[in-house]
Short mmCIF file of C-alpha atoms in Angstrom, two decimals:
data_model
loop_
_atom_site.label_atom_id
_atom_site.label_comp_id
_atom_site.label_asym_id
_atom_site.label_seq_id
_atom_site.Cartn_x
_atom_site.Cartn_y
_atom_site.Cartn_z
CA MET Y 1 0.02 -0.08 -0.01
CA MET Y 2 1.17 3.42 -0.87
CA PHE Y 3 0.87 5.83 2.13
CA LYS Y 4 0.89 9.53 2.08
CA ARG Y 5 4.37 10.79 3.05
CA LYS Y 6 5.43 14.36 3.80
CA LEU Y 7 8.70 13.76 1.91
CA TYR Y 8 6.79 13.89 -1.36
CA ASP Y 9 6.39 17.64 -1.14
CA LYS Y 10 10.16 18.16 -0.60
CA MET Y 11 10.64 15.94 -3.71
CA LEU Y 12 8.45 18.25 -5.62
CA ASP Y 13 10.43 21.29 -4.42
CA TRP Y 14 13.58 19.62 -5.56
CA LYS Y 15 12.09 18.97 -9.02
CA SER Y 16 10.95 22.44 -9.35
CA GLU Y 17 13.91 24.27 -7.81
CA PHE Y 18 16.85 22.41 -9.38
CA ASP Y 19 15.30 21.40 -12.71
CA GLY Y 20 17.79 18.56 -13.33
CA LYS Y 21 20.91 20.38 -12.04
CA THR Y 22 21.22 17.78 -9.18
CA ALA Y 23 20.19 14.29 -8.51
CA LEU Y 24 17.91 13.50 -5.64
CA LEU Y 25 19.26 11.02 -3.19
CA ILE Y 26 16.74 9.35 -0.77
CA LYS Y 27 18.40 7.99 2.35
CA GLY Y 28 16.56 5.72 4.73
CA ALA Y 29 16.60 2.49 6.66
CA ARG Y 30 15.70 -0.82 4.88
CA ARG Y 31 11.88 -1.22 4.47
CA VAL Y 32 11.15 2.28 5.33
CA GLY Y 33 9.34 2.77 2.00
CA LYS Y 34 11.95 4.47 -0.23
CA SER Y 35 11.41 2.50 -3.35
CA THR Y 36 7.52 2.69 -3.12
CA LEU Y 37 7.64 6.49 -2.54
CA VAL Y 38 10.25 7.15 -5.46
CA GLU Y 39 8.30 4.98 -7.90
CA GLU Y 40 4.91 6.64 -6.97
CA PHE Y 41 6.74 9.98 -7.52
CA ALA Y 42 7.99 8.89 -10.97
CA LYS Y 43 4.53 7.78 -12.12
CA LYS Y 44 2.80 10.92 -11.24
CA GLU Y 45 5.46 13.57 -11.90
CA TYR Y 46 7.06 12.34 -15.22
CA GLU Y 47 5.88 11.20 -18.60
CA SER Y 48 8.08 7.93 -18.29
CA TYR Y 49 10.68 6.46 -16.06
CA ILE Y 50 13.20 3.72 -15.91
CA LEU Y 51 13.73 1.97 -12.45
CA ILE Y 52 17.06 0.18 -12.04
CA ASP Y 53 16.97 -1.98 -8.94
CA PHE Y 54 20.58 -2.83 -8.35
CA SER Y 55 19.76 -5.53 -5.85
CA VAL Y 56 18.45 -7.57 -8.80
CA ALA Y 57 19.83 -5.87 -11.83
CA SER Y 58 21.49 -8.04 -14.59
CA GLN Y 59 25.14 -8.06 -15.20
CA GLU Y 60 24.42 -6.44 -18.63
CA VAL Y 61 22.98 -3.37 -16.75
CA ASN Y 62 25.73 -3.17 -14.18
CA ASP Y 63 28.36 -3.19 -16.90
CA LEU Y 64 26.88 -0.20 -18.51
CA PHE Y 65 28.25 1.93 -15.87
CA GLY Y 66 31.80 0.87 -16.30
CA ASP Y 67 32.20 3.09 -19.41
CA LEU Y 68 30.49 6.43 -19.59
CA SER Y 69 32.31 7.54 -22.73
CA ASP Y 70 29.17 7.33 -24.89
CA LEU Y 71 26.15 8.37 -23.02
CA ASN Y 72 24.01 7.99 -26.20
CA PHE Y 73 24.76 4.37 -26.19
CA LEU Y 74 24.06 4.08 -22.39
CA PHE Y 75 20.62 5.54 -22.74
CA LEU Y 76 19.78 3.50 -25.82
CA ARG Y 77 20.68 0.26 -24.02
CA LEU Y 78 18.68 1.16 -20.93
CA GLN Y 79 15.55 2.06 -23.03
CA MET Y 80 15.95 -1.27 -24.98
CA ILE Y 81 16.43 -3.39 -21.76
CA TYR Y 82 13.55 -1.85 -19.84
CA HIS Y 83 11.32 -1.31 -22.86
CA VAL Y 84 10.62 2.37 -21.89
CA ASN Y 85 10.99 5.40 -24.16
CA LEU Y 86 12.69 8.39 -22.44
CA ALA Y 87 11.70 11.89 -23.26
CA VAL Y 88 14.20 14.73 -22.75
CA ARG Y 89 13.47 16.77 -19.64
CA LYS Y 90 10.26 14.76 -19.15
CA SER Y 91 11.69 11.42 -17.79
CA VAL Y 92 13.44 10.25 -14.75
CA ILE Y 93 15.92 7.34 -14.22
CA ILE Y 94 15.84 5.80 -10.69
CA PHE Y 95 18.80 4.02 -9.22
CA ASP Y 96 17.23 1.87 -6.46
CA GLU Y 97 19.60 0.40 -3.84
CA VAL Y 98 22.37 2.56 -5.32
CA GLN Y 99 24.82 1.42 -2.66
CA MET Y 100 25.02 -1.98 -4.41
CA GLN Y 101 26.51 -0.28 -7.53
CA PRO Y 102 29.10 2.44 -6.62
CA LEU Y 103 29.92 3.04 -10.16
CA ALA Y 104 26.32 4.22 -10.84
CA ARG Y 105 26.55 6.54 -8.10
CA GLN Y 106 29.83 7.90 -9.31
CA ALA Y 107 28.23 8.34 -12.76
CA ILE Y 108 25.71 10.88 -11.38
CA LYS Y 109 28.24 13.71 -11.97
CA HIS Y 110 28.29 13.11 -15.79
CA LEU Y 111 24.72 12.23 -16.06
CA VAL Y 112 23.55 15.37 -14.44
CA LYS Y 113 26.04 17.47 -16.53
CA ASP Y 114 24.42 15.82 -19.69
CA GLY Y 115 21.12 17.14 -18.55
CA ARG Y 116 18.77 15.09 -20.64
CA TYR Y 117 16.97 13.41 -17.65
CA ASP Y 118 16.34 13.67 -13.95
CA TYR Y 119 17.92 11.05 -11.66
CA ILE Y 120 16.73 9.83 -8.30
CA GLU Y 121 18.79 7.53 -6.08
CA THR Y 122 17.64 5.50 -3.14
CA GLY Y 123 19.89 3.63 -0.71
CA SER Y 124 20.93 2.63 2.80
CA LEU Y 125 24.24 2.05 4.35
CA LEU Y 126 25.47 4.55 1.80
CA SER Y 127 28.57 5.69 3.72
CA ILE Y 128 29.86 2.13 4.63
CA LYS Y 129 33.50 1.83 3.39
CA LYS Y 130 32.95 -0.97 1.09
CA ASN Y 131 30.05 0.88 -0.68
CA ILE Y 132 32.21 3.99 -1.46
CA ASN Y 133 35.67 2.53 -1.84
CA ASN Y 134 37.58 3.82 -4.84
CA ILE Y 135 34.77 6.04 -6.17
CA VAL Y 136 34.28 9.79 -6.19
CA ILE Y 137 31.14 10.77 -4.28
CA PRO Y 138 29.15 13.28 -6.54
CA SER Y 139 28.62 16.77 -5.25
CA GLU Y 140 25.68 16.97 -7.69
CA GLU Y 141 23.28 15.27 -5.05
CA THR Y 142 20.46 16.81 -3.17
CA ARG Y 143 20.00 14.59 -0.10
CA LEU Y 144 16.69 13.90 1.78
CA THR Y 145 16.08 11.37 4.59
CA LEU Y 146 12.98 9.19 4.78
CA TYR Y 147 12.08 8.15 8.25
CA PRO Y 148 9.34 5.80 9.51
CA LEU Y 149 5.88 7.15 9.22
CA ASP Y 150 5.49 9.99 11.77
CA TYR Y 151 2.42 10.32 13.95
CA GLU Y 152 0.53 12.43 11.53
CA GLU Y 153 1.39 10.10 8.57
CA PHE Y 154 0.19 7.29 10.72
CA ARG Y 155 -3.15 9.06 11.31
CA TRP Y 156 -3.33 9.68 7.64
CA ALA Y 157 -2.92 5.86 7.00
CA LEU Y 158 -5.79 5.30 9.40
CA GLY Y 159 -7.92 7.65 7.39
CA ASP Y 160 -7.84 10.45 9.97
CA GLN Y 161 -7.02 13.96 8.46
CA THR Y 162 -8.46 16.04 11.29
CA THR Y 163 -6.88 15.04 14.62
CA ILE Y 164 -3.41 16.52 14.19
CA PRO Y 165 -4.46 19.93 12.94
CA LEU Y 166 -6.88 20.19 15.95
CA LEU Y 167 -4.13 19.20 18.33
CA ARG Y 168 -1.85 21.67 16.77
CA GLU Y 169 -4.39 24.41 17.34
CA ALA Y 170 -4.85 23.28 21.09
CA TYR Y 171 -0.96 23.47 21.40
CA GLU Y 172 -0.64 26.86 19.96
CA LYS Y 173 -3.36 28.10 22.34
CA MET Y 174 -2.32 26.03 25.30
CA ARG Y 175 -5.85 24.94 25.50
CA PRO Y 176 -6.61 21.87 27.68
CA LEU Y 177 -8.56 18.96 26.05
CA GLY Y 178 -10.13 17.53 29.20
CA ASP Y 179 -9.04 14.32 30.92
CA ALA Y 180 -11.55 12.07 29.05
CA MET Y 181 -10.32 13.30 25.69
CA ASN Y 182 -6.64 13.05 26.62
CA ARG Y 183 -7.11 9.38 27.75
CA ARG Y 184 -8.59 8.55 24.27
CA LEU Y 185 -5.86 10.48 22.52
CA MET Y 186 -3.11 8.70 24.57
CA ARG Y 187 -4.70 5.25 23.77
CA ASP Y 188 -4.54 6.26 20.13
CA PHE Y 189 -0.93 7.43 20.43
CA ARG Y 190 0.06 4.17 22.13
CA LEU Y 191 -1.28 2.33 19.02
CA TYR Y 192 1.20 4.13 17.05
CA MET Y 193 3.91 3.30 19.47
CA LEU Y 194 3.00 -0.49 19.25
CA VAL Y 195 2.48 -0.75 15.50
CA GLY Y 196 5.27 1.69 14.61
CA GLY Y 197 5.82 3.57 11.45
CA MET Y 198 7.30 0.92 9.12
CA PRO Y 199 5.05 0.67 6.08
CA GLN Y 200 4.83 -3.06 6.04
CA ALA Y 201 3.96 -3.09 9.68
CA VAL Y 202 1.19 -0.42 9.31
CA ASP Y 203 -0.20 -2.17 6.11
CA THR Y 204 -0.29 -5.48 8.10
CA TYR Y 205 -2.23 -3.84 10.96
CA LEU Y 206 -4.72 -2.20 8.64
CA SER Y 207 -5.29 -5.54 6.65
CA THR Y 208 -5.53 -8.03 9.60
CA ASN Y 209 -6.24 -5.87 12.86
CA ASN Y 210 -4.07 -8.60 14.54
CA MET Y 211 -1.04 -7.51 16.65
CA SER Y 212 0.63 -11.02 16.60
CA ILE Y 213 0.73 -10.92 12.85
CA VAL Y 214 1.99 -7.26 12.96
CA ASP Y 215 4.68 -8.46 15.43
CA GLN Y 216 5.76 -11.24 13.21
CA MET Y 217 6.18 -8.68 10.33
CA LYS Y 218 8.36 -6.34 12.71
CA ARG Y 219 10.36 -9.53 13.56
CA SER Y 220 11.10 -10.13 9.99
CA ILE Y 221 12.27 -6.49 9.44
CA LEU Y 222 14.50 -6.82 12.59
CA GLU Y 223 16.01 -10.07 11.16
CA LEU Y 224 16.79 -8.19 7.88
CA TYR Y 225 18.57 -5.49 10.01
CA GLU Y 226 20.58 -8.17 11.84
CA ASP Y 227 21.67 -9.66 8.44
CA ASP Y 228 22.86 -6.06 7.49
CA PHE Y 229 24.77 -5.75 10.67
CA ARG Y 230 26.60 -8.94 10.00
CA LYS Y 231 27.77 -7.36 6.77
CA ILE Y 232 28.82 -4.29 8.62
CA ASP Y 233 30.75 -6.26 11.26
CA PRO Y 234 31.15 -9.97 10.81
CA SER Y 235 32.24 -10.33 14.40
CA GLY Y 236 28.73 -9.80 15.49
CA ARG Y 237 29.32 -6.87 17.70
CA ALA Y 238 27.01 -4.62 15.81
CA GLY Y 239 24.06 -7.07 16.34
CA MET Y 240 24.88 -7.37 20.01
CA LEU Y 241 24.99 -3.52 20.42
CA PHE Y 242 21.63 -3.24 18.61
CA ASP Y 243 19.88 -6.09 20.53
CA ALA Y 244 20.98 -4.57 23.70
CA ILE Y 245 19.33 -1.05 23.25
CA PRO Y 246 16.13 -1.75 25.17
CA ALA Y 247 18.07 -3.14 28.09
CA GLU Y 248 20.48 -0.37 28.21
CA LEU Y 249 17.83 2.24 28.22
CA HIS Y 250 15.91 0.28 30.89
CA LYS Y 251 18.98 0.67 33.19
CA ASN Y 252 18.37 4.46 33.18
CA ALA Y 253 22.15 4.92 33.06
CA SER Y 254 23.70 8.22 31.90
CA ARG Y 255 25.06 6.58 28.75
CA TYR Y 256 25.20 3.40 26.62
CA GLN Y 257 27.66 1.11 28.44
CA VAL Y 258 29.44 -0.98 25.85
CA SER Y 259 31.32 -2.97 28.34
CA SER Y 260 28.17 -4.22 29.92
CA VAL Y 261 26.96 -5.58 26.55
CA ILE Y 262 30.36 -6.89 25.31
CA ALA Y 263 32.45 -8.10 28.13
CA GLY Y 264 35.90 -6.25 28.29
CA GLU Y 265 35.10 -4.21 25.27
CA LYS Y 266 35.94 -0.47 25.20
CA GLU Y 267 33.88 2.16 23.71
CA GLU Y 268 36.76 3.44 21.52
CA ARG Y 269 37.09 0.17 19.81
CA VAL Y 270 33.54 0.14 18.61
CA ARG Y 271 33.29 3.78 17.66
CA GLU Y 272 33.36 2.96 13.95
CA ILE Y 273 30.86 0.29 14.31
CA ILE Y 274 28.40 2.79 16.07
CA ALA Y 275 29.03 5.23 13.27
CA ASP Y 276 28.04 2.49 10.74
CA MET Y 277 24.93 1.66 12.72
CA GLN Y 278 24.00 5.24 12.62
CA ASP Y 279 24.58 5.41 8.85
CA SER Y 280 22.10 2.49 8.53
CA LEU Y 281 19.43 4.81 10.03
CA THR Y 282 18.10 1.99 11.92
CA VAL Y 283 19.19 3.82 15.17
CA ASN Y 284 19.08 7.30 16.57
CA ILE Y 285 21.97 8.59 18.73
CA ALA Y 286 21.61 11.17 21.49
CA TRP Y 287 24.96 12.75 22.35
CA HIS Y 288 25.91 14.15 25.80
CA ALA Y 289 26.29 17.90 25.47
CA ASP Y 290 29.09 18.79 27.82
CA ASN Y 291 28.21 22.55 27.41
CA PRO Y 292 24.58 22.92 26.70
CA HIS Y 293 24.31 25.87 24.24
CA VAL Y 294 22.90 26.55 20.87
CA GLY Y 295 26.11 25.18 19.37
CA MET Y 296 25.77 21.74 21.08
CA ALA Y 297 27.42 19.98 18.12
CA LEU Y 298 30.62 21.76 19.15
CA HIS Y 299 30.48 20.26 22.68
CA LYS Y 300 29.15 16.70 22.28
CA ASP Y 301 31.03 14.03 24.00
CA PRO Y 302 31.85 11.18 21.48
CA ARG Y 303 32.33 8.82 24.50
CA ARG Y 304 28.85 9.39 26.00
CA TYR Y 305 25.78 8.79 24.16
CA LYS Y 306 22.50 7.00 24.27
CA LEU Y 307 21.09 4.61 21.52
CA PHE Y 308 17.48 4.43 20.47
CA LEU Y 309 15.69 2.50 17.79
CA ALA Y 310 14.61 4.66 14.83
CA ASP Y 311 11.17 3.03 15.00
CA THR Y 312 9.38 2.59 18.36
CA GLY Y 313 7.27 -0.29 16.90
CA LEU Y 314 10.41 -2.18 16.27
CA PHE Y 315 11.68 -1.28 19.59
CA VAL Y 316 8.63 -2.97 21.40
CA THR Y 317 9.19 -5.99 19.48
CA LEU Y 318 12.96 -6.09 20.09
CA SER Y 319 12.16 -5.57 23.94
CA PHE Y 320 10.01 -8.83 24.01
CA LYS Y 321 12.25 -10.71 21.78
CA ASP Y 322 12.87 -13.60 24.25
CA SER Y 323 9.40 -15.15 23.27
CA ASP Y 324 8.78 -16.72 19.95
CA TYR Y 325 6.24 -13.96 19.29
CA THR Y 326 4.82 -11.14 21.29
CA GLU Y 327 1.41 -12.21 22.61
CA ASN Y 328 -1.66 -10.23 21.90
CA GLU Y 329 -2.05 -9.96 25.72
CA ILE Y 330 1.20 -7.95 25.99
CA TYR Y 331 0.05 -5.70 23.19
CA GLU Y 332 -3.31 -5.23 24.83
CA LYS Y 333 -1.78 -4.36 28.22
CA LEU Y 334 0.52 -1.90 26.55
CA LEU Y 335 -2.25 -0.19 24.70
CA ASN Y 336 -4.36 0.23 27.63
CA ASP Y 337 -1.40 1.26 29.82
CA HIS Y 338 -1.77 -1.70 32.09
CA LEU Y 339 1.55 -3.53 31.88
CA SER Y 340 3.32 -3.46 35.10
CA ALA Y 341 6.78 -3.09 33.86
CA ASP Y 342 8.37 0.27 34.11
CA LEU Y 343 7.94 1.67 30.48
CA GLY Y 344 9.82 5.04 30.77
CA TYR Y 345 12.36 3.76 28.22
CA LEU Y 346 9.72 3.07 25.66
CA TYR Y 347 8.34 6.63 25.96
CA GLU Y 348 11.91 8.05 25.81
CA ASN Y 349 12.45 6.16 22.60
CA ILE Y 350 9.27 7.53 20.89
CA VAL Y 351 10.28 11.10 22.01
CA ALA Y 352 13.71 10.52 20.32
CA GLN Y 353 11.93 9.28 17.17
CA MET Y 354 9.54 12.22 16.96
CA LEU Y 355 12.24 14.71 17.59
CA LYS Y 356 14.48 13.28 14.97
CA ALA Y 357 11.64 12.96 12.37
CA ALA Y 358 11.00 16.70 13.02
CA GLY Y 359 14.59 17.55 11.98
CA ASN Y 360 16.30 17.88 15.57
CA GLU Y 361 19.58 16.41 16.29
CA LEU Y 362 19.49 14.70 19.75
CA TYR Y 363 21.34 15.82 22.72
CA TYR Y 364 20.98 15.27 26.52
CA TYR Y 365 22.77 16.62 29.56
CA THR Y 366 23.60 15.13 33.00
CA PHE Y 367 25.03 16.94 36.00
CA PRO Y 368 25.64 15.89 39.61
CA LYS Y 369 23.22 16.53 42.58
CA GLU Y 370 24.79 18.43 45.37
CA THR Y 371 23.24 16.33 48.14
CA SER Y 372 23.84 12.86 46.71
CA ARG Y 373 26.02 10.81 44.27
CA GLN Y 374 23.23 10.61 41.83
CA ASN Y 375 22.88 12.91 38.77
CA TYR Y 376 20.11 15.11 37.44
CA GLU Y 377 19.31 14.33 33.83
CA VAL Y 378 17.76 16.36 31.13
CA ASP Y 379 16.46 13.80 28.54
CA PHE Y 380 16.66 15.90 25.47
CA LEU Y 381 17.87 19.43 24.55
CA ILE Y 382 16.68 21.28 21.38
CA SER Y 383 17.71 24.77 20.24
CA ARG Y 384 15.12 27.36 19.19
CA LYS Y 385 15.84 31.02 18.26
CA GLY Y 386 19.29 31.31 19.60
CA LYS Y 387 18.30 29.54 22.97
CA ILE Y 388 17.92 25.94 24.16
CA CYS Y 389 14.84 24.20 25.40
CA PRO Y 390 15.18 21.36 27.94
CA LEU Y 391 12.86 18.47 27.87
CA GLU Y 392 12.00 16.10 30.64
CA VAL Y 393 10.25 12.73 29.80
CA LYS Y 394 7.78 11.09 32.27
CA SER Y 395 6.04 7.97 31.51
CA SER Y 396 3.12 8.78 33.79
CA GLY Y 397 1.27 11.77 34.90
CA TYR Y 398 3.65 12.54 37.65
CA ARG Y 399 4.35 16.28 37.37
CA THR Y 400 7.64 16.67 39.37
CA HIS Y 401 10.41 18.04 37.39
CA ALA Y 402 13.46 18.36 39.54
CA SER Y 403 15.94 18.12 36.76
CA LEU Y 404 14.29 20.98 34.86
CA ASP Y 405 14.42 23.07 38.02
CA ALA Y 406 18.05 22.32 38.64
CA PHE Y 407 18.92 23.04 34.93
CA GLN Y 408 17.02 26.29 35.16
CA THR Y 409 19.09 27.24 38.18
CA LYS Y 410 22.39 26.40 36.50
CA PHE Y 411 21.63 27.73 32.94
CA SER Y 412 18.75 30.25 33.26
CA SER Y 413 20.04 32.81 30.82
CA ARG Y 414 20.41 30.22 28.05
CA ILE Y 415 16.94 28.84 28.19
CA ARG Y 416 13.98 29.82 26.06
CA ASN Y 417 11.28 27.20 27.18
CA ARG Y 418 11.13 24.27 29.46
CA TYR Y 419 8.98 21.23 28.55
CA LEU Y 420 7.63 18.37 30.54
CA ILE Y 421 6.56 15.51 28.23
CA TYR Y 422 4.00 13.28 30.01
CA THR Y 423 0.71 11.37 29.67
CA LYS Y 424 -1.75 13.86 31.06
CA ASP Y 425 -3.63 16.81 29.59
CA ILE Y 426 -1.80 20.00 28.33
CA ARG Y 427 -1.27 22.56 31.05
CA LYS Y 428 1.25 25.10 32.21
CA ASP Y 429 2.99 24.86 35.54
CA GLN Y 430 4.42 28.26 36.12
CA ASP Y 431 6.93 28.71 33.26
CA ILE Y 432 6.94 24.88 32.36
CA PHE Y 433 4.79 23.76 29.34
CA CYS Y 434 3.53 20.29 30.30
CA LEU Y 435 2.58 18.49 27.18
CA PRO Y 436 1.03 15.10 26.28
CA PHE Y 437 3.40 12.86 24.25
CA TYR Y 438 1.39 13.29 21.10
CA MET Y 439 2.13 17.08 20.97
CA THR Y 440 5.94 16.45 20.87
CA PRO Y 441 6.09 16.99 17.02
CA PHE Y 442 4.90 20.60 17.53
CA LEU Y 443 7.82 21.77 19.57
#
């Protein structure tokens, strides 16, 4: 099923603004919907298109990119092989899974200069060394990232076009919705957390309404990711680090502790693996900001970070990986907020996902308490209009905010707004904006 995606409008902007002067590169994790979106775009916005899927392309097609001395011959052969007539400035050629044919990506420089057609590339693991070894990365690329369906796209998939605009209006006016309405909205939101935003999982939910079958689909996606991690790192460490993300977050530690996952392993020795995992776009990384300011990227600590899954639906399945399948009973309890386990880490993951999807880089901050050996922790920091906004995430309606208060005392001149993200209705507690989870995308 083709779902409405916000990235489509950005693709239209690229087509109009650049008019063939750059290729469009769509990055994203495996199974996030890149190929489906790009082919739908080609069908609607061009007279004709050729889609070259390098995961299955013939040797004949692959060989064409070894010699670019005669582009007329290249285009003639592609039209003959794919039985498609290309029209100058009215057709597009798609390089799907372009990481599997580095020479095709390198050819973009010459193809764009030729100017006859538009070019769209899709790929994952694009910066892994073996995928860029001995090629020149083209500068003629406009790069966009496709994430799992965000909450508004999920509501669209369910046929709901009205909820998010109304919630945005309530957020802008800080207008309470009422406890009964908030409970219903939080239940709707937890459904999104459980199903997730991977298109195949959403489609399975819509067609079956059976969470066990949805869970099986998500497990197949996780297995695909683990296969990719074995390609990144045959030693298996990448897979171990990925599988341990829920457990590490559940510890509520101030950083991901590599040594607790792989005995005796030092963080420095897996830094390149972590970078490759980030490049796969299956994980989101929140870095510790040693000096929380608008230039947080300048002060991030490469030794202190937290790992989140890019999709919270997959996170739920990974959290209950011990069973052969996640029983409907578990999903039912999660959906109704009746599961006894502490699920703070689950809510932290969904906030990370929503902030990342909205274009924010992820940072957090910890600092010691004066009266104990414990630390205050601000879960996320975002920058707005030259100042920073600290966010504290609460998995319940509990409205204490000691970390926000201590952070205010320490950095008052740097703060624009303070936010408490929790399960209850929207309200304001002095100068703190208390927001239900489903309003996080509006920040």
